[in-house]
mmCIF file of C-alpha atoms in Angstrom:
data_model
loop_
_atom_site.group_PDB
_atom_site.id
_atom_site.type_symbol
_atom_site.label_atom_id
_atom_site.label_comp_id
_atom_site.label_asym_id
_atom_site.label_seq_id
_atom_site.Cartn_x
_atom_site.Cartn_y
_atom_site.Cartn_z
ATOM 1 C CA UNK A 1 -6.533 18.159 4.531
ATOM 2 C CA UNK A 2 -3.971 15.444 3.511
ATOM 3 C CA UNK A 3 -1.512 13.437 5.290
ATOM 4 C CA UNK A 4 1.480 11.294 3.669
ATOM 5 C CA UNK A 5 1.763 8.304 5.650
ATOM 6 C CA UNK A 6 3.990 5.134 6.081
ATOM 7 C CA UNK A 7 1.882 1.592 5.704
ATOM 8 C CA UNK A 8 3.546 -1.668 5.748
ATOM 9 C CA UNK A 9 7.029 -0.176 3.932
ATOM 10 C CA UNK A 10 5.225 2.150 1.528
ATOM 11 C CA UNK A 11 4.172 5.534 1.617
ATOM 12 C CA UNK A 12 0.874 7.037 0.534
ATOM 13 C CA UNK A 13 -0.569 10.599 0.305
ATOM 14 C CA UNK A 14 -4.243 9.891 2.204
ATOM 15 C CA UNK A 15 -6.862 12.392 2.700
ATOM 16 C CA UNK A 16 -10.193 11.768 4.754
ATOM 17 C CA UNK A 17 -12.870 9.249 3.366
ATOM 18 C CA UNK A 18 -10.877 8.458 0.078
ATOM 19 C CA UNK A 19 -10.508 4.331 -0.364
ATOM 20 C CA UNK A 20 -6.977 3.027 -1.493
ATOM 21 C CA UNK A 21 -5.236 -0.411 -1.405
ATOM 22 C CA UNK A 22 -2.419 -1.030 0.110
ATOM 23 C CA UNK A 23 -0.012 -4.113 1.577
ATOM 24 C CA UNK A 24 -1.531 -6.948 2.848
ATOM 25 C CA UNK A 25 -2.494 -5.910 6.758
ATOM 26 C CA UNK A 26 -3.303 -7.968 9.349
ATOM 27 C CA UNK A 27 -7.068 -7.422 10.896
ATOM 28 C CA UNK A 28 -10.558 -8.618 9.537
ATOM 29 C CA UNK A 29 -13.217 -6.887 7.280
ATOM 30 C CA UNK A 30 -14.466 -3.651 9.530
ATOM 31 C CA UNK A 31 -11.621 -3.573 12.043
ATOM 32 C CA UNK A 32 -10.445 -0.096 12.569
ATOM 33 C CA UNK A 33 -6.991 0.409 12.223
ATOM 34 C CA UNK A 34 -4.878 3.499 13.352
ATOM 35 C CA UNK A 35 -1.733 4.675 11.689
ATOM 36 C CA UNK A 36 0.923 6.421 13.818
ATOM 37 C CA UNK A 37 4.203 7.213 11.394
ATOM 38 C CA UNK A 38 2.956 10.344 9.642
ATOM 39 C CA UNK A 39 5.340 12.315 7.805
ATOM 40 C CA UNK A 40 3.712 15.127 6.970
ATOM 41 C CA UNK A 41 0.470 16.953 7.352
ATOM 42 C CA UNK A 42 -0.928 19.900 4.986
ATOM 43 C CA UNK A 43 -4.278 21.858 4.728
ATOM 44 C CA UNK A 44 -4.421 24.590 1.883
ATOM 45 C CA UNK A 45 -0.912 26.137 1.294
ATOM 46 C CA UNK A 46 0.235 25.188 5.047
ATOM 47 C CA UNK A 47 2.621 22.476 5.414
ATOM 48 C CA UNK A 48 3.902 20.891 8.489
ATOM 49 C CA UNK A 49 7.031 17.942 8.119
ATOM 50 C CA UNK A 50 7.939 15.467 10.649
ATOM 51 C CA UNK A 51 11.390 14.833 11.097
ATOM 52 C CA UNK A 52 11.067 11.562 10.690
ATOM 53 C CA UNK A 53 7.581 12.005 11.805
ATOM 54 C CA UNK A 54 5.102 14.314 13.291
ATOM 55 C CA UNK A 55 4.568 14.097 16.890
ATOM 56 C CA UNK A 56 1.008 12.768 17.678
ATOM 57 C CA UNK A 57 -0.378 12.866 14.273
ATOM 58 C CA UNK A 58 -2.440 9.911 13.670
ATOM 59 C CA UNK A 59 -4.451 8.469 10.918
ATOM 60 C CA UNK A 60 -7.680 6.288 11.335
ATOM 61 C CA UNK A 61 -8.818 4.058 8.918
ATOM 62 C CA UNK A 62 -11.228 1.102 8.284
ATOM 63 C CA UNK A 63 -10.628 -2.521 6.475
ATOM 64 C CA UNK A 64 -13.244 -2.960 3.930
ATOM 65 C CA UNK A 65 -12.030 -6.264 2.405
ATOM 66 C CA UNK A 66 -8.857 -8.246 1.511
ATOM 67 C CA UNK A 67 -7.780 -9.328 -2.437
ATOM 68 C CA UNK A 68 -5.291 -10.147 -4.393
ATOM 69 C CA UNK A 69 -4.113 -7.822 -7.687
ATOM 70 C CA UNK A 70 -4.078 -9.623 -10.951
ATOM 71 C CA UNK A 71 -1.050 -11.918 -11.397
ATOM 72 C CA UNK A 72 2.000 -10.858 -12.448
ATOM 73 C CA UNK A 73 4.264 -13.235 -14.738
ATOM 74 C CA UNK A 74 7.789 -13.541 -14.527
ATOM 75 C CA UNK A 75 9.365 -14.992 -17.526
ATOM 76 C CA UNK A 76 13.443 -15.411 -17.316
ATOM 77 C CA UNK A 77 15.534 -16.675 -20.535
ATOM 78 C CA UNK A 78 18.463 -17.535 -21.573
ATOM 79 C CA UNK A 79 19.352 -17.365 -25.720
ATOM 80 C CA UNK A 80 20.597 -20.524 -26.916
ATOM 81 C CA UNK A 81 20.773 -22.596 -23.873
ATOM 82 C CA UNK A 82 17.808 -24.170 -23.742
ATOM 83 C CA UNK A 83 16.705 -21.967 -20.312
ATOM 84 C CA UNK A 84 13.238 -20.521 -19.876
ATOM 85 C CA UNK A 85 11.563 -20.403 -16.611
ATOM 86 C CA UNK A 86 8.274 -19.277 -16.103
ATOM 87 C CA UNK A 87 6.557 -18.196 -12.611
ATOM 88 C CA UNK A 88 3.545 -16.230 -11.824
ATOM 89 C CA UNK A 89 2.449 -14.120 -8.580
ATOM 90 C CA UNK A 90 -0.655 -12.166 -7.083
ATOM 91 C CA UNK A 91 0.382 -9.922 -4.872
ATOM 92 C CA UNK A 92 -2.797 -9.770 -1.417
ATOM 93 C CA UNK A 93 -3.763 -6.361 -0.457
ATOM 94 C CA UNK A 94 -5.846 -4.408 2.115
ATOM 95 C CA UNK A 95 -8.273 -1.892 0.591
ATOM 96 C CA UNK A 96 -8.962 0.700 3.759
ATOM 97 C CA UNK A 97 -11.529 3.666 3.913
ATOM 98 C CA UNK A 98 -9.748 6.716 5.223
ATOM 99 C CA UNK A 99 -11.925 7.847 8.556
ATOM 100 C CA UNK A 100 -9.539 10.532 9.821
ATOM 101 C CA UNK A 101 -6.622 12.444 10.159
ATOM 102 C CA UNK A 102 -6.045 13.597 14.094
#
């Protein structure tokens, strides 16, 4: 069974106990969170599609710890003008446990 669900702007095929990271969400390590904007839901061949999502399909999941990815530099430049600007960034994230898909 798999579900493709909306998190925090982004969208993410889940199924049950796999571990992904995703945006930054609020909550602390072992909070149980719960996931209502499911778009679709398939077991096997069968398919169902929400339209924009599927009534009462819900996904539970579980925060196992907070991070931030590696950093990310940013390097802008202009020829022959003397213009070169450097910034870096670490993006946080969530990584979650998948407990369910209801």
């Amino acid at each position: 069974m798999y579900a493709l669900v909306k998190m925090a702007g982004r969208q993410f095929k889940v199924s049950p106990e796999q571990v992904l990271r995703v945006p930054r969400l609020d909550g602390s390590v072992g909070d149980a969170v719960e996931f209502n904007e499911v778009m679709a839901l398939g077991e096997g061949e069968a398919m169902k599609l929400g339209s924009p999502y599927v009534a009462g399909a819900r996904v539970q999941a579980e925060i196992l710890r907070h991070g931030r990815a590696r950093k990310i530099l940013v390097f802008k430049k202009k020829r022959r003008n003397k213009y070169r600007r450097l910034q870096g960034h670490r993006q946080g994230f969530t990584e979650i446990r998948i407990k369910g898909i209801a």
